[in-house]
Amino acid sequence: MNNKIGRRDFIKLAAVGTAVTTVTIAAKGNPLPEAEETSPYRWAMVIDQAKCVGCGECSLACQAHNDTRADAPWNRMIELEPLNGEAVYAPVPCMHCENAPCVDICPVGATYHRADGIVMMDYEKCIGCRYCQLACPYGARTFNWDANTAENTAVPEWGEPEIERRPRGVAEKCTFCFHRIDRGLAQGLMPGIDRQATPACVAACPTGARIFGDLNDPNSPVSLALAKYPSVRLRNDLGTNPRVYYLPARREEEVVEEGVS
Amino acid sequence: MNQKIKLHRFAFPVWAAVLALLMVAGLAAAITVFINGLVVTNLTDLVPWGLWIGIDLSAIALSAGAFTLSAAVYLFGWKQLQPLARTAVFVGFLGYTMAMLCLLMDIGRPDRFWHAIAFWNIHSPLWEVTMCVMFYFTVLLLEVLPIVGEASWFKARWPKLSHRLHGIHKYAPVLAIFGLGFSLLHQSSLGATYGVLKARPIWYKPSLAVLFIVSAVIGGLSLTVLSSKLAALFSERANVRDDILDKVSKVIGWMLFGYLYLRFWDTLGMEYTLEPGRTEGLHILTSGALAFNFWIGELLLGILVPAIILVTAKLRREPRLHLLALVLAVGGLVAYRWDTNIVGQMVAFSYLPTQLEPLYTAYKPALVEVLVGLGVIAYGLLAFTLGVRYLNVVDHSTLPEEVVEPAIMQPAVMPTD
Ligand code: SF4
Ligand code: SF4
């Protein structure tokens, strides 16, 4: 058996190997789509549980505008334990975590942070491995197990689809209606204040339980609400730093007082 | 010196036909999945990783004999293991192809399998696994090509090409280095794939990466010895040196004890963290739906029994017990991978402040999943059978009769029983 390998061969091979690796890594540069550019905005959502009556209109508006499946909503309406005999609801969209586990672990970077903090999906990149579904602590992600050909039952009553349907085999989730934000900003509108520039669920809420805006602006609706009331974020002990805040259900007087302002 | 089971002359065609049939059924099921989408499986948004991932994990782990034995032969100089390394490399090659077939079935967009090469997320353990698997598969391919080239029928037909392929063999030590590196990386990263997920507390621990590589080495060695022994039992074209297999088996036995020790502390440690979600997960393992798998499949039959048999010369030299122990060790690894993958998905902690009850889920693979899985396994078995018949992948006859005990073997083998 002649399987001797000369020292020269070995060095040559090792050199070539190292060179190839270095060149590949260098050519790729920063492999993450995480944008280098910065944004003056830091979008966040506040959900006031004292005002939410669980009507589910936010979910319907979301289903219509984002053309989601009725049985896989981006905005889930969950009924919690009642407080003082009154029902309490928690609408749960994607938390747009600042430290997003889904962004960390997506093998191809198909889910990524925009500079303004929105956790985005690139449906062209996603390979459908569903790792993100395991990684998200909030169950915010749904997968397209088949092609969605069903009629959207929320259209046209609750709005018209504003984005394309996702193809079979990719993961999807709430995007804070980035398309409405971007379009609105381009028209000189302010998300959170002007309806057309605000996420569909916030615009649709009949009781004003959903608030949207820029955390960087101390006078934005979200900053004001967070300054006024104590807020909680879901499982922030995990270190995810969600961008969705909840104002817990409060006593009667507090609600009334807040309703005046 | 090899015991043979006398087989009917139709035994091989019947065996091959059964496997081929399973493969056809698997292919039909695969086509159903490709046409209709993954909706025909029993996977859901709550349990998105099922049977196929279980097969992936097991196939990759059981292929670990290839890098372990290649390193032993070409880096540490245990020359008498060379024929065993040859078997392991072939088995490993098949294992990785099986895993990749399953993965291709499993991802929602198989047409984008190459995305991991084009779009990097270096923070993702799964990205690292994918890259390493691709690199290591290349290594395995280069290690298998000489085996094909050396086959007599190949030599007779394409003498020049055969010579070329044989020439690759001189790079075996380099391939062994790369194989060792890539394998150490991705075998443990497969554990880390689960281990980094805070959302599933039963997985969230650094020990998973360590346990995955340790169990893979043991399972891979066991499968290599097992497949060699089975081939020698059933095929005229295979022959093994029982003294060599005996030594490796004894090492496997001691490794199993070491692994049991790690598992003991790993399990005990989880009992005391009292993390929401983790405690529930642990209870599923120790007293819930997976309790039988865990206590009997993973620990008793999967580790303890084979460990005792393999370290005890008297028991180990009983051919049937020896085979049984190897089968159990391989089964134990599969049970561990299956349970690990499933348990984290069976309980999701609550993220809502006033809802403290965790969410329990269940999963049973659908028929299409089972058929595809069986088809993939049948492919592996058939390819191995053909390898034994036509590529001499189990052939220890090239070794000198008297094997010299190398000094380096000593410390690895614990005091004799
Ligand atoms: S809630 Fe889930 S999907 Fe949304 S950013 Fe956080 S981890 Fe990602
Ligand atoms: S399913 Fe898509 S988005 Fe989710 S981790 Fe896999 S590739 Fe990334």
mmCIF file of N, CA and C in Angstrom, chain B residues 5 14 32 55 83-84 104 120 192 206 214 235 237 247-248 297 322-324 326 338 381 386-387 396 407 415:
data_model
loop_
_atom_site.group_PDB
_atom_site.id
_atom_site.type_symbol
_atom_site.label_atom_id
_atom_site.label_comp_id
_atom_site.label_asym_id
_atom_site.label_seq_id
_atom_site.Cartn_x
_atom_site.Cartn_y
_atom_site.Cartn_z
ATOM 1 N N ILE B 5 -23.711 -17.765 8.110
ATOM 2 C CA ILE B 5 -25.039 -18.361 8.116
ATOM 3 C C ILE B 5 -25.310 -18.796 6.692
ATOM 4 N N VAL B 14 -34.323 -11.796 -2.865
ATOM 5 C CA VAL B 14 -35.536 -11.446 -2.125
ATOM 6 C C VAL B 14 -35.287 -10.214 -1.254
ATOM 7 N N THR B 32 -45.772 12.561 -3.520
ATOM 8 C CA THR B 32 -46.999 13.130 -2.939
ATOM 9 C C THR B 32 -46.677 14.396 -2.158
ATOM 10 N N ILE B 55 -34.568 11.059 11.725
ATOM 11 C CA ILE B 55 -33.723 10.211 10.870
ATOM 12 C C ILE B 55 -32.428 10.939 10.504
ATOM 13 N N PRO B 83 -8.927 -1.582 7.771
ATOM 14 C CA PRO B 83 -10.087 -2.139 7.068
ATOM 15 C C PRO B 83 -11.412 -1.727 7.701
ATOM 16 N N LEU B 84 -11.404 -1.511 9.003
ATOM 17 C CA LEU B 84 -12.621 -1.090 9.678
ATOM 18 C C LEU B 84 -12.963 0.357 9.293
ATOM 19 N N LEU B 104 -33.788 17.247 2.376
ATOM 20 C CA LEU B 104 -34.366 17.793 1.157
ATOM 21 C C LEU B 104 -35.888 17.640 1.180
ATOM 22 N N TRP B 120 -25.012 33.776 4.117
ATOM 23 C CA TRP B 120 -24.489 33.275 5.378
ATOM 24 C C TRP B 120 -25.122 33.973 6.559
ATOM 25 N N ALA B 192 -25.960 21.797 19.564
ATOM 26 C CA ALA B 192 -26.108 23.218 19.867
ATOM 27 C C ALA B 192 -27.311 23.806 19.136
ATOM 28 N N PRO B 206 -25.707 23.958 27.592
ATOM 29 C CA PRO B 206 -24.506 23.693 26.803
ATOM 30 C C PRO B 206 -24.186 22.209 26.675
ATOM 31 N N VAL B 214 -20.349 13.010 21.870
ATOM 32 C CA VAL B 214 -19.937 11.783 22.555
ATOM 33 C C VAL B 214 -20.813 10.608 22.116
ATOM 34 N N SER B 235 -22.661 -12.661 4.257
ATOM 35 C CA SER B 235 -22.138 -12.583 2.894
ATOM 36 C C SER B 235 -20.835 -13.353 2.751
ATOM 37 N N ARG B 237 -18.757 -12.659 0.626
ATOM 38 C CA ARG B 237 -17.733 -11.727 0.166
ATOM 39 C C ARG B 237 -17.156 -10.867 1.285
ATOM 40 N N LYS B 247 -11.688 -5.928 20.157
ATOM 41 C CA LYS B 247 -11.001 -4.828 20.856
ATOM 42 C C LYS B 247 -11.810 -3.538 20.771
ATOM 43 N N VAL B 248 -12.259 -3.243 19.555
ATOM 44 C CA VAL B 248 -13.032 -2.001 19.397
ATOM 45 C C VAL B 248 -14.297 -2.058 20.251
ATOM 46 N N GLY B 297 -35.357 2.628 26.752
ATOM 47 C CA GLY B 297 -34.713 2.721 25.442
ATOM 48 C C GLY B 297 -33.362 3.410 25.486
ATOM 49 N N HIS B 322 -22.866 -10.309 21.788
ATOM 50 C CA HIS B 322 -22.075 -9.244 21.181
ATOM 51 C C HIS B 322 -22.927 -8.463 20.170
ATOM 52 N N LEU B 323 -23.575 -9.211 19.280
ATOM 53 C CA LEU B 323 -24.443 -8.566 18.291
ATOM 54 C C LEU B 323 -25.551 -7.773 18.979
ATOM 55 N N LEU B 324 -26.163 -8.413 19.990
ATOM 56 C CA LEU B 324 -27.255 -7.766 20.702
ATOM 57 C C LEU B 324 -26.792 -6.435 21.298
ATOM 58 N N LEU B 326 -24.420 -4.485 20.367
ATOM 59 C CA LEU B 326 -24.192 -3.466 19.337
ATOM 60 C C LEU B 326 -25.524 -2.906 18.835
ATOM 61 N N TRP B 338 -34.267 10.843 18.959
ATOM 62 C CA TRP B 338 -35.710 10.995 18.787
ATOM 63 C C TRP B 338 -36.300 11.771 19.969
ATOM 64 N N LEU B 381 -29.704 0.479 3.441
ATOM 65 C CA LEU B 381 -29.437 -0.956 3.607
ATOM 66 C C LEU B 381 -29.052 -1.592 2.270
ATOM 67 N N LEU B 386 -25.019 -3.911 -1.391
ATOM 68 C CA LEU B 386 -24.314 -3.917 -2.677
ATOM 69 C C LEU B 386 -22.837 -3.603 -2.465
ATOM 70 N N GLY B 387 -22.567 -2.703 -1.538
ATOM 71 C CA GLY B 387 -21.177 -2.369 -1.235
ATOM 72 C C GLY B 387 -20.403 -3.590 -0.751
ATOM 73 N N HIS B 396 -11.297 -7.769 5.856
ATOM 74 C CA HIS B 396 -10.147 -7.612 6.741
ATOM 75 C C HIS B 396 -8.986 -8.509 6.326
ATOM 76 N N ALA B 407 1.468 0.591 21.171
ATOM 77 C CA ALA B 407 1.563 1.087 22.544
ATOM 78 C C ALA B 407 0.423 2.055 22.846
ATOM 79 N N PRO B 415 -8.523 -1.092 32.586
ATOM 80 C CA PRO B 415 -8.095 -2.364 33.159
ATOM 81 C C PRO B 415 -8.978 -3.504 32.671
#
